[in-house]
Every structure is written in structure tokens, then in C-alpha cells.
Short mmCIF file of C-alpha atoms in Angstrom, two decimals:
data_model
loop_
_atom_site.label_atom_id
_atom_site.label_comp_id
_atom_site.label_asym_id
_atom_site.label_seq_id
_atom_site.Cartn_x
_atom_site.Cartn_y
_atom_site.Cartn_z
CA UNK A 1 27.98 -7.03 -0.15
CA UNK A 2 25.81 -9.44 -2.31
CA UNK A 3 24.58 -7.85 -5.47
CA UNK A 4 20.96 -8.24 -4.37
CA UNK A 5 21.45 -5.69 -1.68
CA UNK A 6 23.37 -2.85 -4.24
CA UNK A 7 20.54 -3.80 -6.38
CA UNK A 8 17.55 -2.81 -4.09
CA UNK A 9 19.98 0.13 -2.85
CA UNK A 10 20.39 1.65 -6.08
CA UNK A 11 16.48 0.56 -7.01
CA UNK A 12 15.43 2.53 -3.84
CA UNK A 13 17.23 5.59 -4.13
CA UNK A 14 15.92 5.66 -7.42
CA UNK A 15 12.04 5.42 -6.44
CA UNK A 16 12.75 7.81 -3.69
CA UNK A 17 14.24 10.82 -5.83
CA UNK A 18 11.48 10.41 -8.37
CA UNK A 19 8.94 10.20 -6.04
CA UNK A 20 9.68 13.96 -4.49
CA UNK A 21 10.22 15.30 -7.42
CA UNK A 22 7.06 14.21 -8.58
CA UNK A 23 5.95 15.12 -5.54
CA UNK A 24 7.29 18.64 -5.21
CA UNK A 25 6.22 19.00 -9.01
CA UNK A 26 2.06 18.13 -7.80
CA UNK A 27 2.95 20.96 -5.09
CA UNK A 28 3.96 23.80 -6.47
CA UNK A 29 1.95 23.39 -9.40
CA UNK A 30 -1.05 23.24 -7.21
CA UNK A 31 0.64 26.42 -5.46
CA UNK A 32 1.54 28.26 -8.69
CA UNK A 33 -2.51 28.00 -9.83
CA UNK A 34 -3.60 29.02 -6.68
CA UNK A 35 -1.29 32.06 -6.97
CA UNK A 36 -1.29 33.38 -10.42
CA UNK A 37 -4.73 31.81 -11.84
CA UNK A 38 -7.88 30.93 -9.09
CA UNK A 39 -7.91 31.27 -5.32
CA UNK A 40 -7.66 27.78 -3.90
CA UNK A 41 -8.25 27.07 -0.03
CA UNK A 42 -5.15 26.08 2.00
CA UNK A 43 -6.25 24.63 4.85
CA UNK A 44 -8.12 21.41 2.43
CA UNK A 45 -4.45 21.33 0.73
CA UNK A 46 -2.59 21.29 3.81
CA UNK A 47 -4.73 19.01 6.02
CA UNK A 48 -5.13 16.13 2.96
CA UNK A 49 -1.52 16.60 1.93
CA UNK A 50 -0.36 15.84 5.21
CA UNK A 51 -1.03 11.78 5.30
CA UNK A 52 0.81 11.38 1.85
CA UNK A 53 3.94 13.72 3.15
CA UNK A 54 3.76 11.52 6.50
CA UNK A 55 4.32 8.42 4.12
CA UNK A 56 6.94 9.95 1.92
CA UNK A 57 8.84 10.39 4.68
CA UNK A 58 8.23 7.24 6.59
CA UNK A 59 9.02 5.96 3.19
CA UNK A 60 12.68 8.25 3.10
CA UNK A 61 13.06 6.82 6.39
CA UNK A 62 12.92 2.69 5.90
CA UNK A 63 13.94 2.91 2.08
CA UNK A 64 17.10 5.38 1.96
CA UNK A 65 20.42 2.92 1.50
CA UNK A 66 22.74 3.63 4.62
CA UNK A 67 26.39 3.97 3.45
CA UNK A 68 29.35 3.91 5.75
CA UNK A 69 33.50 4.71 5.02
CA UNK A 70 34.71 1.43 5.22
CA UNK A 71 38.70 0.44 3.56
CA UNK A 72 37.60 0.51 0.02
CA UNK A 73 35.59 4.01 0.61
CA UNK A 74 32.05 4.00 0.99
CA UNK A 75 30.28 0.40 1.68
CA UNK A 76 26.59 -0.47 1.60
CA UNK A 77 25.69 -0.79 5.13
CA UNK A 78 22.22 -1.19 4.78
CA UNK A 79 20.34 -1.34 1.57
CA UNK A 80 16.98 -0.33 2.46
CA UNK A 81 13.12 -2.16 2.94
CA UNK A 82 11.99 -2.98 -0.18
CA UNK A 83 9.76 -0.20 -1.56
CA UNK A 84 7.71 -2.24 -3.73
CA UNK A 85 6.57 -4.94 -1.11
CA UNK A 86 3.09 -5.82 -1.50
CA UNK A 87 0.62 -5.01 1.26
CA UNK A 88 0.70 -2.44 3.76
CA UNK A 89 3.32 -1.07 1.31
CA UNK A 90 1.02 -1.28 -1.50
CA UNK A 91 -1.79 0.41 -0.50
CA UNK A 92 0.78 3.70 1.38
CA UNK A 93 1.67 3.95 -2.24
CA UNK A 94 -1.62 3.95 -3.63
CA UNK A 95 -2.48 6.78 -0.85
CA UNK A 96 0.61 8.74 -2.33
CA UNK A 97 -0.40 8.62 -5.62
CA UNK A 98 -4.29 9.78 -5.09
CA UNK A 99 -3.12 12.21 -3.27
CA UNK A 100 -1.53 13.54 -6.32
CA UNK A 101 -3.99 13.23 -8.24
CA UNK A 102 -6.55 14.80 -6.04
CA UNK A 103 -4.14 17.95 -6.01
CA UNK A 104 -3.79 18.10 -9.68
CA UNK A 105 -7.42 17.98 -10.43
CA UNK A 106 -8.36 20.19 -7.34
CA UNK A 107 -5.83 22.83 -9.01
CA UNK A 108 -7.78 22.56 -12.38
CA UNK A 109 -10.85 21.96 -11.38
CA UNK A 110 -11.64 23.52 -7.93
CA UNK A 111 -12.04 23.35 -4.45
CA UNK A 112 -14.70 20.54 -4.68
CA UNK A 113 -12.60 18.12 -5.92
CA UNK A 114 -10.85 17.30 -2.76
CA UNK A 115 -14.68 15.01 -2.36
CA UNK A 116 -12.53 12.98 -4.60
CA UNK A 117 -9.95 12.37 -1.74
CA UNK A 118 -12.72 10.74 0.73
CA UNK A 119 -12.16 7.60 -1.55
CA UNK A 120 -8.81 6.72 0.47
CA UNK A 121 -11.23 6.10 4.03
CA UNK A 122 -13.77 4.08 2.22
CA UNK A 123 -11.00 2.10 -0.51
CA UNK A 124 -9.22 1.39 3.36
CA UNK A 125 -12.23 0.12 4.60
CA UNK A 126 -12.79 -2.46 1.52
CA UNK A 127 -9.33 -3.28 1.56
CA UNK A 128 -9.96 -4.19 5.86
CA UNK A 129 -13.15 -6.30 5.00
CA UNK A 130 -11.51 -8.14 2.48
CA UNK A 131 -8.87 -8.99 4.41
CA UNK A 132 -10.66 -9.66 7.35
CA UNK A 133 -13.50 -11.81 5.73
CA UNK A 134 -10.37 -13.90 4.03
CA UNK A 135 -8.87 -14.63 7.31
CA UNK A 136 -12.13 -15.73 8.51
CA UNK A 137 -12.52 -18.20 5.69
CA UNK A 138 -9.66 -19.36 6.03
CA UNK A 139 -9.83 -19.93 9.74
CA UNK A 140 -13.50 -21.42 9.19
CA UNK A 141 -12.13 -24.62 8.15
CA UNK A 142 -10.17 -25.32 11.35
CA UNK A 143 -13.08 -26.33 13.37
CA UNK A 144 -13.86 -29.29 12.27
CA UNK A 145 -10.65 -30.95 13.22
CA UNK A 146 -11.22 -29.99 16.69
CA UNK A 147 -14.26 -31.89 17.05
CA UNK A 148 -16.68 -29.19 15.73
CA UNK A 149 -19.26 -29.45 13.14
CA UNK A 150 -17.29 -27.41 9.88
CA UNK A 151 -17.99 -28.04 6.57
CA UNK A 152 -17.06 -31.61 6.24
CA UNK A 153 -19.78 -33.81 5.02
CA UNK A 154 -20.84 -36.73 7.03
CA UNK A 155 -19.72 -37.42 10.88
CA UNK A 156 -16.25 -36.29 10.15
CA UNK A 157 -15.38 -37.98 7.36
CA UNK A 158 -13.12 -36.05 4.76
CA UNK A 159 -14.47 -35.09 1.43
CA UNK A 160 -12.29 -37.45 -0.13
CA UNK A 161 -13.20 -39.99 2.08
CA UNK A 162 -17.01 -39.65 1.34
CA UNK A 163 -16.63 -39.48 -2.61
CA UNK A 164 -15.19 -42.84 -2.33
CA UNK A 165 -18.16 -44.19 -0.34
CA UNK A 166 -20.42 -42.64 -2.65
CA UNK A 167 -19.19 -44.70 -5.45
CA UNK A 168 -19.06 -47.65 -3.08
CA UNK A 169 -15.27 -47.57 -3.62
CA UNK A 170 -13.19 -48.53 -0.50
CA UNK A 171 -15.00 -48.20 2.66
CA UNK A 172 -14.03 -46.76 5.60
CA UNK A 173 -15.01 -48.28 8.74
CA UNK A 174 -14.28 -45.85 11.81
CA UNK A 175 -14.33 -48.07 15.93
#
């Protein structure tokens, strides 16, 4: 196997086993408070919990190196997605670890601080805008080549092609 692939397998198990300890560590801390020092709701805990289990899972699922007995004993098979891709990847992480967070501070601080958990909806909401205003932008340019108006400056003419009119340069002449 190339060494890139043992490299991301070994890289992803890595990121995997941390991330449920860490994540069993947020849990039954949050569990051991609610037990021993304040009464903490479990229906909140369970319901906003859920999305960041879903992902660790999903994430168990795509990232986990796949190892198969092959005639020098076990052989990479398959090493994994890449769990630090940026994207859609990204921002499942970024849900993982406010969820976390939200937990921690809900089991110090109290039931009210799983308000602070309604920032996932609205951060996924700028994250949509932004990306759908870019792709806009970037799409906006296309109709002038097709005959529309666009943002070119004068009867079609590029904006390269117009700065050198402007300083009476070479001259275009268009039939």
C-alpha cells in the first residue's frame, strides 16, 4: 500500500479514539453532575446530543481503516475518508465540538444553557448564505458572454480592452 494511505489510516484511527473518549468523557461528566450534584433535564441532553452522536458515528463509519488477512497478515484495505477535509466535514466537526461544549457548561451552569446550542441552526444558516451568495457571484459574471448585459463596461468590450482605449492605446475596431 502507498504510505499515504497507512498514513491517513493510522491518522484516522487516531482522531476517532480521541474523539469518543472525549466524547464519552463530556457524557458522563454531564451524567455524574446531574446525579450526585444538581438535577439536570434529560430529555434537552438527549434530544441535542443526538445530532453530534449521529455524526460520530457517520464519522466511525467513513473514517475507520478497513483491514483484511492478506499473505503478510493483516493489509490496509481501505484507509478511510479523510477526517479533516474541509467543508461539509468542517462544519460536522464544528457541530461535534459545540455540542460538547454546550454539555459541559449546561452541567455547570444549568438547564438554560442549552439556549447556547440554538447557535448551530443559525451558524448553518450563515454558513448556507455565504455559500450561496458566493456561487451567485461567481455565476454573475457568466452572462455577459452569452450576449447579456454583465458587468463589462462598454458594448462588450473587456475591461482590458477598454483601459487601453481610454488611454488611446491600441484600438479595437469590432465589424
Amino acid at each position: 500500500m502507498v504510505k499515504a494511505q497507512k498514513t491517513q489510516a493510522s491518522r484516522n484511527s487516531a482522531t476517532l479514539n480521541r474523539t469518543h473518549l472525549i466524547s464519552l468523557g463530556v457524557y458522563v461528566f454531564f451524567l455524574l453532575v446531574r446525579a450526585v450534584l444538581f438535577r439536570r433535564r434529560l430529555l434537552p441532553f438527549m434530544l441535542l446530543t443526538l445530532p453530534a452522536l449521529a455524526i460520530e458515528f457517520w464519522f466511525e463509519r467513513i473514517g475507520r481503516p478497513v483491514f483484511a488477512e492478506g499473505t503478510q497478515g493483516k493489509e490496509l484495505k481501505r484507509a478511510g475518508e479523510d477526517l479533516e477535509a474541509k467543508g461539509l466535514t468542517e462544519w460536522m466537526w464544528d457541530v461535534v465540538y459545540w455540542t460538547w461544549a454546550c454539555t459541559a457548561l449546561v452541567a455547570l451552569a444549568g438547564d438554560w444553557a442549552w439556549w447556547f446550542y440554538s447557535v448551530v441552526p443559525l451558524y448553518s444558516a450563515y454558513l448556507a448564505y455565504t455559500t450561496f451568495s458566493g456561487v451567485r457571484q461567481g455565476f454573475g459574471g457568466l452572462s455577459a458572454g452569452a450576449g447579456g448585459d454583465g458587468s463589462g463596461s462598454g458594448g462588450g468590450q473587456s475591461k482590458r480592452q477598454a483601459k487601453m482605449e481610454k488611454r488611446g492605446g491600441q484600438r479595437v475596431q469590432y465589424k
